[in-house]
Coordinates of C-alpha atoms and ligand atoms in Angstrom, one line a residue:
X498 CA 48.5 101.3 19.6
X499 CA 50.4 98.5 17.4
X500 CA 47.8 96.7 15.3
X501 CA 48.8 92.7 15.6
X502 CA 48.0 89.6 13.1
X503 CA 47.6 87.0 15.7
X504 CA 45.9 83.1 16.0
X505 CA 43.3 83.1 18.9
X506 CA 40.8 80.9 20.5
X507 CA 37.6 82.8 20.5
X508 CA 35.7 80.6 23.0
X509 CA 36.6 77.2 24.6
X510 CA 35.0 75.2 22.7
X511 CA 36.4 76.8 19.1
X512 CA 39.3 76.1 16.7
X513 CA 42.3 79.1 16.7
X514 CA 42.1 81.3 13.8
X515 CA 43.6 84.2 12.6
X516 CA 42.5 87.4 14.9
X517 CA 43.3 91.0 14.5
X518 CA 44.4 92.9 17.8
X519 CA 46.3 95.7 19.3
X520 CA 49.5 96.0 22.3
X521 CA 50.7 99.2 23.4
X522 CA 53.3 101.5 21.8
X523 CA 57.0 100.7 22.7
X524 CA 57.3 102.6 26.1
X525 CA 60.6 104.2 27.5
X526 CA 61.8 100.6 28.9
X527 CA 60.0 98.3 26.2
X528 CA 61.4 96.0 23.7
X529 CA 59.1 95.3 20.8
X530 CA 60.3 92.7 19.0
X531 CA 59.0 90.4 16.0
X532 CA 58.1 86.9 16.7
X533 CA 59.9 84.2 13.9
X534 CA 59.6 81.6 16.0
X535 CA 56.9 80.2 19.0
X536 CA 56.5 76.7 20.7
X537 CA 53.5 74.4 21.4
X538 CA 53.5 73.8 25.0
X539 CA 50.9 71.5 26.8
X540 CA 49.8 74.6 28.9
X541 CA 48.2 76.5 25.6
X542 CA 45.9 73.1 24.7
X543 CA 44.9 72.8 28.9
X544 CA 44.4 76.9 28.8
X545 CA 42.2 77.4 25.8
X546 CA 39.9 74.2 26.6
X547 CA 39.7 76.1 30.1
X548 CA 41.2 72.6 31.8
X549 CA 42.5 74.4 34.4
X550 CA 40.5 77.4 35.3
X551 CA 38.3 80.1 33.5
X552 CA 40.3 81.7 31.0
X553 CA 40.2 85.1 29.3
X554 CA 39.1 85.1 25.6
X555 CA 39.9 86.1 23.0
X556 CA 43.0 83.9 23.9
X557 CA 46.3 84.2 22.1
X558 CA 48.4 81.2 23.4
X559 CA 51.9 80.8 23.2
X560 CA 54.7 81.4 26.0
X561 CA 58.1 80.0 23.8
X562 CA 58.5 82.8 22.2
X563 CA 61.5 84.0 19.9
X564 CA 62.4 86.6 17.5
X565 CA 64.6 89.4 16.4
X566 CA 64.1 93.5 18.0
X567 CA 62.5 96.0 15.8
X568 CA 62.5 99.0 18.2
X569 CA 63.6 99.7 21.7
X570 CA 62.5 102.9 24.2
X571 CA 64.6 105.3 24.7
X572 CA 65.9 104.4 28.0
X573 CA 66.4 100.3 27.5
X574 CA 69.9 99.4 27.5
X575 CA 70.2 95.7 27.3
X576 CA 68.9 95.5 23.5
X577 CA 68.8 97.3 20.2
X578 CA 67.9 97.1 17.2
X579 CA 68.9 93.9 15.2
X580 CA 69.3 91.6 18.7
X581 CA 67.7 88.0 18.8
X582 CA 65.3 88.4 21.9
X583 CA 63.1 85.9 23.9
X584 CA 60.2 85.7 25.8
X585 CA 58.9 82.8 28.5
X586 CA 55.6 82.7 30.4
X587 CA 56.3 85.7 32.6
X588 CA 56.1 89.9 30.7
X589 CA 55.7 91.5 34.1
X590 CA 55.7 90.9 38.0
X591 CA 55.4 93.1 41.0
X592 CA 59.0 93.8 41.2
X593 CA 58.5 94.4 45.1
X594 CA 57.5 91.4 46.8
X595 CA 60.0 89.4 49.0
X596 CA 60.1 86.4 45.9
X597 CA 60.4 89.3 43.0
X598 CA 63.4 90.2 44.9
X599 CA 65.4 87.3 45.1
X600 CA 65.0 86.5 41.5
X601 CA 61.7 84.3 41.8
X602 CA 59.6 86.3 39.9
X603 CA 57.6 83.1 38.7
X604 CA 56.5 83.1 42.3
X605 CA 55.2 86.7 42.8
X606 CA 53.5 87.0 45.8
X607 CA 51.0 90.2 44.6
X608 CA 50.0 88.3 41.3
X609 CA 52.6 88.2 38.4
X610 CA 51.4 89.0 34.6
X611 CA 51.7 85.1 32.7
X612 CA 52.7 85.9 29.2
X613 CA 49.0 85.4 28.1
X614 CA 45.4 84.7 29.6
X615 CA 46.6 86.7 31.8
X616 CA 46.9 90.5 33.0
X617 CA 49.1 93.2 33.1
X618 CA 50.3 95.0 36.5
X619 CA 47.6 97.2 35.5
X620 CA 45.3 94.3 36.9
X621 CA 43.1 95.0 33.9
X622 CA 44.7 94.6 30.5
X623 CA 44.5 91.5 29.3
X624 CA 47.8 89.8 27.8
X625 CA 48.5 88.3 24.6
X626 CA 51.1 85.8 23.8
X627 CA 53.3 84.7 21.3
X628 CA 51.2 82.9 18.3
X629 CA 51.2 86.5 16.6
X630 CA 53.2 89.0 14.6
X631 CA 54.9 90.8 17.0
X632 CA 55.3 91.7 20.8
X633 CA 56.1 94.8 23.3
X634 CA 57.9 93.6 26.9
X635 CA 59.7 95.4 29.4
X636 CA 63.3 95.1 29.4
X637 CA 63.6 93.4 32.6
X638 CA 61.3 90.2 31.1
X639 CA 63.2 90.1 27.9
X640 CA 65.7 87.2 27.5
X641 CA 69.3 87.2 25.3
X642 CA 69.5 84.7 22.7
X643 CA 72.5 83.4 21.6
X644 CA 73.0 84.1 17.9
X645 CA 75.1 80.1 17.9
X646 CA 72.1 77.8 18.2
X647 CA 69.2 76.8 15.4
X648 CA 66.9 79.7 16.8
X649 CA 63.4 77.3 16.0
X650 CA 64.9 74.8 18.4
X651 CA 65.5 77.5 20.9
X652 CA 62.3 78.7 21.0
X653 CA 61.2 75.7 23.7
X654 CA 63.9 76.8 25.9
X655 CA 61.7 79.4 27.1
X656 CA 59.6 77.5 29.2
X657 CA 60.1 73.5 29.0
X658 CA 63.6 74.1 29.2
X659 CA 63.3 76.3 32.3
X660 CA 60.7 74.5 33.8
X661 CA 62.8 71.4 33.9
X662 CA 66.1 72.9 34.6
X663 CA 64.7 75.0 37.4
X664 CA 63.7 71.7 39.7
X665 CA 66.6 70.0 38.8
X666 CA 68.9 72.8 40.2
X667 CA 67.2 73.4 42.8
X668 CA 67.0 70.0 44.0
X669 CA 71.1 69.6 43.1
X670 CA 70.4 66.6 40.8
X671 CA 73.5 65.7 39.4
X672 CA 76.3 62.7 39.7
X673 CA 75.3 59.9 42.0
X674 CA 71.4 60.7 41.6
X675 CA 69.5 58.3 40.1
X676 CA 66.4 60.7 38.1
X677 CA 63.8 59.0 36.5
X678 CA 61.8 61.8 34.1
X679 CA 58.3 60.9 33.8
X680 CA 56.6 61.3 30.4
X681 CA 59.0 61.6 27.1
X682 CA 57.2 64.6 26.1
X683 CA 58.1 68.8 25.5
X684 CA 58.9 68.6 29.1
X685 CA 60.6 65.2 29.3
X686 CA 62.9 65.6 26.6
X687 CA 64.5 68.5 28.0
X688 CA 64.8 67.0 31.4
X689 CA 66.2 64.1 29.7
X690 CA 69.1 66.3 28.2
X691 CA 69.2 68.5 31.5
X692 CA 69.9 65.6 34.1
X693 CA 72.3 64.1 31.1
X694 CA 74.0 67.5 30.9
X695 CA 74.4 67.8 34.5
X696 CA 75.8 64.0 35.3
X697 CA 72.7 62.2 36.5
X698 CA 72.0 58.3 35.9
X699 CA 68.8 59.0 34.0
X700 CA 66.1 57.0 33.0
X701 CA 62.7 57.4 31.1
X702 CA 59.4 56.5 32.5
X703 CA 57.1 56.3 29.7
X704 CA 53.4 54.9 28.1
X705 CA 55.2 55.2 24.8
X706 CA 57.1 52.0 24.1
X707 CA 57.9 53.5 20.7
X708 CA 60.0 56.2 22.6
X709 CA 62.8 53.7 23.7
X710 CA 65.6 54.5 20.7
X711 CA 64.3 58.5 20.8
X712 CA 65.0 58.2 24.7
X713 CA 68.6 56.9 24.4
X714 CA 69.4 59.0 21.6
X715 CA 68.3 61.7 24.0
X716 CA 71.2 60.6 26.3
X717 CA 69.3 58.5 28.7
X718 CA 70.5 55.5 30.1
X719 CA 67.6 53.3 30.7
X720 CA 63.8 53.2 29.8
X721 CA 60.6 51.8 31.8
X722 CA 57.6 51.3 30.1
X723 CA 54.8 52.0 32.6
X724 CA 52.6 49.7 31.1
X725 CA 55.0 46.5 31.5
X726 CA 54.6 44.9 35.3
X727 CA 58.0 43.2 35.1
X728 CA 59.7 46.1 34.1
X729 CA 58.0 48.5 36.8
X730 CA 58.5 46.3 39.5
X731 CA 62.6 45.6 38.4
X732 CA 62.7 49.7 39.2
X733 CA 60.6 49.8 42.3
X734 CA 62.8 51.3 45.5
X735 CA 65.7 52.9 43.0
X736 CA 65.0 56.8 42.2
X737 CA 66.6 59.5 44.1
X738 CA 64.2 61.6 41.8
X739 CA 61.0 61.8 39.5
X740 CA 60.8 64.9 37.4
X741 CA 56.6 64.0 36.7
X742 CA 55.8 66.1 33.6
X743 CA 52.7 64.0 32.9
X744 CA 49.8 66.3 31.6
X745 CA 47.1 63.7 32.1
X746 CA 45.6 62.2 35.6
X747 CA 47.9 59.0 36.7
X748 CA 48.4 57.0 39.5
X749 CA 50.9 59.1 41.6
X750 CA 50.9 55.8 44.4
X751 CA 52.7 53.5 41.7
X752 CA 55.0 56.2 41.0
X753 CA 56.2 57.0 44.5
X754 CA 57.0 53.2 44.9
X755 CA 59.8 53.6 42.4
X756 CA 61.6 56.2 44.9
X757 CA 64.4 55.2 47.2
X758 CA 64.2 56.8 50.7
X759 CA 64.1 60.1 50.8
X760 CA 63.3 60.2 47.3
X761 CA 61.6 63.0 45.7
X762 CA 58.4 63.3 43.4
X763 CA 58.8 66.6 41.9
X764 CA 55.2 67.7 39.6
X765 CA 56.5 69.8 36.9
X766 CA 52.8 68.5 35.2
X767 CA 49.8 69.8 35.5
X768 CA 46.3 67.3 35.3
X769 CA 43.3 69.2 35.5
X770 CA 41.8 66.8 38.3
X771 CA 44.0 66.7 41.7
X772 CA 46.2 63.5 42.2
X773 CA 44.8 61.1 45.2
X774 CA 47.9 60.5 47.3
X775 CA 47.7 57.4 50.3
X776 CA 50.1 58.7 53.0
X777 CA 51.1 55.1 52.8
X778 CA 52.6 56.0 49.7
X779 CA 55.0 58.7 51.6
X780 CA 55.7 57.3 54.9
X781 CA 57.0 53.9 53.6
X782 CA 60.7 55.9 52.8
X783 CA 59.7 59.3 54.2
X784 CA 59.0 60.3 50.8
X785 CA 58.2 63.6 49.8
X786 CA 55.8 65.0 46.9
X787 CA 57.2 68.8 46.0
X788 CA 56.2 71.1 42.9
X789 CA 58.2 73.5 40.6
X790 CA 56.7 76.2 38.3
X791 CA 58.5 77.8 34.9
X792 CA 61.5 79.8 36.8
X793 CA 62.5 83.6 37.1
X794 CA 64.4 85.7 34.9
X795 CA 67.8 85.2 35.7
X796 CA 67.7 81.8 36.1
X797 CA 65.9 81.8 32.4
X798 CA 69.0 83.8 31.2
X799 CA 71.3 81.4 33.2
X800 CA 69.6 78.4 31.3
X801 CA 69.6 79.9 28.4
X802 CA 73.6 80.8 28.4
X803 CA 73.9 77.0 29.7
X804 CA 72.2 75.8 26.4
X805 CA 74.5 78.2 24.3
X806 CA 77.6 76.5 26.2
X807 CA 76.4 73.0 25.7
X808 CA 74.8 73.0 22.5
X809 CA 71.6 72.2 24.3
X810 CA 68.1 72.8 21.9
X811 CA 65.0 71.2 21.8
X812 CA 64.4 68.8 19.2
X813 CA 61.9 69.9 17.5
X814 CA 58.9 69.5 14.3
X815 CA 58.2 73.0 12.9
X816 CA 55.2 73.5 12.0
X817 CA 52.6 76.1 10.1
X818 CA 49.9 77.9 11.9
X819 CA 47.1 76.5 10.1
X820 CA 48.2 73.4 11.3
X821 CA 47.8 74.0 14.8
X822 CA 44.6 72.3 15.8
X823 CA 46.4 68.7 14.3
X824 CA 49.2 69.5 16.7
X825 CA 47.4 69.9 19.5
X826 CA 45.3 66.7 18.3
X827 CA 49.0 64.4 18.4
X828 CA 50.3 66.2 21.4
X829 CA 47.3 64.7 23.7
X830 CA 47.8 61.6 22.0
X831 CA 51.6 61.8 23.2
X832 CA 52.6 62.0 19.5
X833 CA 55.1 64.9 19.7
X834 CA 59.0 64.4 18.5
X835 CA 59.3 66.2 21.3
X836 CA 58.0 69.9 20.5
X837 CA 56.0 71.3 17.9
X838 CA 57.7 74.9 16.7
X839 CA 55.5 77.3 14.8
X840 CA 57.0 79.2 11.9
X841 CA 55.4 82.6 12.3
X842 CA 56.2 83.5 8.5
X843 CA 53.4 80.9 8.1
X844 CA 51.2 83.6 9.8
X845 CA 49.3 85.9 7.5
Ligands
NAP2042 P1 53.5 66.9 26.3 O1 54.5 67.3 25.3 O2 52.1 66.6 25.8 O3 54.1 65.7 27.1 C1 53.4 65.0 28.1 C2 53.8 63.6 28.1 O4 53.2 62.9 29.2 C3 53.4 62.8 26.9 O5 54.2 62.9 25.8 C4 53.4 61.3 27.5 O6 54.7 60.8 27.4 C5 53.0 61.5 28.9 N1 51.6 61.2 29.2 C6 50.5 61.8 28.6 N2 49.4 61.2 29.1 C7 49.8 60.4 30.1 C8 49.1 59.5 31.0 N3 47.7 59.5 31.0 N4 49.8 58.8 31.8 C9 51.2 58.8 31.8 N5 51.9 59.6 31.0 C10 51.2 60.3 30.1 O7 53.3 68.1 27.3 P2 54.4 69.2 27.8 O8 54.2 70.4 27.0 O9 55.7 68.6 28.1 O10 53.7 69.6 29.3 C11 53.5 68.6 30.3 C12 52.8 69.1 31.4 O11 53.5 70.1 32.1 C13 51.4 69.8 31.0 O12 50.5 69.5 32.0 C14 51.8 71.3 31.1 O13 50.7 72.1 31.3 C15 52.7 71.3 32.3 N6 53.6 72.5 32.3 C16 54.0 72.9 33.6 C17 54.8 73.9 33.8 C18 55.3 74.4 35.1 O14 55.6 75.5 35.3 N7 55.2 73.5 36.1 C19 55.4 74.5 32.6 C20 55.1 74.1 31.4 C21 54.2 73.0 31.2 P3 54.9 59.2 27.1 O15 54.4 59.0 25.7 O16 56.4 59.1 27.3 O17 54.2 58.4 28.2
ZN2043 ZN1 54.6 76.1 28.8
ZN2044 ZN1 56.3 90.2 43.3

C-alpha cells in the first residue's frame, strides 16, 4: 500500500484536518499521479455536512483534481512518466452497462465509483479524493491536460467545467438561444464562459448584485438581480434556457416564468430539500424541468481539449489547506471569485 498525507472530515459535524491513509499499489493499468493542484466544489461542503445523504467517513473531499504522473503499470499506454494528468468525480464505473458503453459513464446503471465518499467496483473499498498527496486511477478515468493553460485554473475544469458544458451540448445551446445561468458561482462562471464560447445571448441571474462587472467581464451580456421586481419581471417570458446551478433551496415557480415556450429549466444544482414545482408553472408554455450530472470521460477529454483551444480556465483564488474551513465559510455565503483552488504544496 501507498501511505497518503491527506485533509479529511472525521465526522459531520468536525473541521477537515490533516489525516494519514493508504490507496493501493499502482496496478498493471493504473496511473498514480501527484496531486499540485484540487478545486473547492460546492458538492465537498453539501457531502461532509451529510446535506445530501449519509456519507462515509473518514471523508477526503475533492473531485477537481490535477497533477503531474509519478509511475504508470506496466500495461497503461496513454501516460508516462512526467505527463500532467487529471481526475473529475468519476475513478471507476461498470464498464458494461448500456450507458458505460456509449460513453455515459456518469450514468452507470450498476453503481459507478464517485471519486470519493464513495466505493470502488469492489463495492467495499471506500474512495478517497483529491485534498491529499497523491492518487492511483485506472487509465481509462484519467484525463490529458494540456501543458498551455495556468494548470491551478484548470483544475475546476474537472467537474464545474464538465458539469456545465455537458447540459449545454446536449441541449445544443448555441447562437439564437437566449440562456440565462442561474447563480454566478463555481458552476455559473463556467457556464457563463461556455454559452459565451459557444455563441449564446447569455445573461446572469443572480442574488449578488456585486457580481454585475465580474459577470460582463465574464463575457455575459446582461445581468438580473433576483432580488429587484422590476428587473425580474422586464425578463419574464424570454429564456430559451436556465442552466440552475443554485446550491441552496429557491423558488423554482419564479424561475420557470422567465422561460419562453418550450423553454428549458436544466438543475445542474443540488439543494438538500426537493424543489415544490405547481404544474402551473410548466403547462403555461409547455415548459419542461430536466437535470444533468458531471459528464463521462470522453466528453471530459473533449471539454478539456475545447478549453486548451479557447483559452478557456476558471478564474480562480488559490488557496492553502489550512484555510479550508474559511473557504467553505465564503462559499455558502456566495463569496467565491468564482472557485477556490487548493495549493497541495500547502499540504504537510
Ligand atoms: P457555489 O460556487 O457555491 O455557487 C452557487 C451559487 O448559487 C452562489 O454563488 C450564488 O450565486 C447562488 N446561490 C446560493 N444560494 C442561493 C439562494 N438561496 N438562492 C439563489 N441563488 C443562490 O457552488 P458550485 O460549486 O458552483 O455548485 C453549485 C451546486 O451544483 C451545488 O449544489 C453543487 O453540489 C452542485 N453540483 C452539481 C453537479 C452535477 O453533476 N449536477 C456537479 C457539481 C456541483 P449568486 O451570488 O450569483 O446568487
Ligand atoms: Zn463538483
Ligand atoms: Zn455501467
Amino acid at each position: 500500500m501507498i501511505p497518503v498525507k491527506g485533509y479529511a472530515a472525521q465526522t459531520p459535524t468536525s473541521d477537515l484536518a490533516s489525516w494519514d491513509f493508504q490507496r493501493r499499489e499502482v496496478g498493471p493499468h493504473d496511473v498514480q499521479f501527484d496531486i499540485l493542484f484540487c478545486g473547492v466544489c460546492h458538492s465537498d461542503l453539501h457531502q461532509i455536512k451529510n446535506e445530501w445523504f449519509e456519507g462515509i467517513f473518514p471523508m477526503v473531499p475533492g473531485h477537481e483534481i490535477v497533477g503531474k504522473v509519478m509511475k504508470v503499470g506496466d500495461h497503461v499506454k496513454k501516460f508516462k512518466v512526467g505527463d500532467l494528468a487529471g481526475t473529475g468525480c468519476l475513478v471507476d464505473s461498470c464498464r458494461t452497462c448500456e450507458n458505460c458503453k456509449n460513453d455515459l459513464e456518469q450514468y452507470c446503471l450498476k453503481g459507478n465509483s464517485q471519486t470519493y465518499n464513495g466505493l470502488e467496483q469492489d463495492k467495499k473499498t471506500p474512495t478517497y479524493g483529491g485534498y491529499s498527496r497523491t492518487i492511483v486511477v485506472h487509465e481509462d478515468f484519467v484525463l490529458h491536460i494540456s501543458e498551455k493553460l495556468n494548470l491551478a485554473a484548470v483544475a475546476p475544469l474537472l467537474c464545474a467545467g464538465i458539469t456545465t458544458y455537458s447540459p449545454l451540448r446536449h441541449w445544443k445551446v448555441g447562437k439564437g438561444h437566449k440562456l440565462a445561468v442561474l447563480g454566478l458561482g463555481g458552476l455559473g462562471h463556467m457556464g457563463v464562459k461556455f454559452g459565451v464560447a459557444f455563441g449564446a445571448e447569455v445573461t446572469v441571474l443572480s442574488t449578488s448584485p456585486s457580481k454585475e462587472k465580474d459577470a460582463k467581464k465574464l463575457g455575459a451580456h446582461h445581468f438580473v438581480v433576483t432580488s429587484d421586481p422590476a428587473q425580474v419581471k422586464a425578463a419574464m417570458g424570454t429564456f430559451d434556457y436556465i442552466l440552475d446551478t443554485v446550491s441552496a433551496e429557491h423558488d423554482f415557480n419564479m424561475y420557470l416564468s422567465l422561460l419562453r415556450t418550450n423553454g428549458v429549466h436544466i438543475c445542474v444544482g443540488v439543494p438538500s430539500k426537493p424543489a415544490e414545482i405547481a404544474a402551473f408553472s410548466l403547462l403555461g408554455g409547455r415548459k419542461s424541468v430536466a437535470g444533468s450530472g458531471i459528464g463521462g470521460l470522453a466528453e471530459t477529454q473533449e471539454m478539456l481539449d475545447f478549453c486548451a483551444e479557447h483559452n478557456i480556465v476558471s478564474d480562480i483564488e488559490l488557496i492553502d489547506i489550512k484555510d479550508i474551513t474559511a473557504s467553505y465559510a465564503r462559499m455558502v455565503k456566495g463569496d467565491v471569485r468564482y472557485r477556490f483552488v487548493i495549493d497541495i504544496a500547502t499540504l504537510h
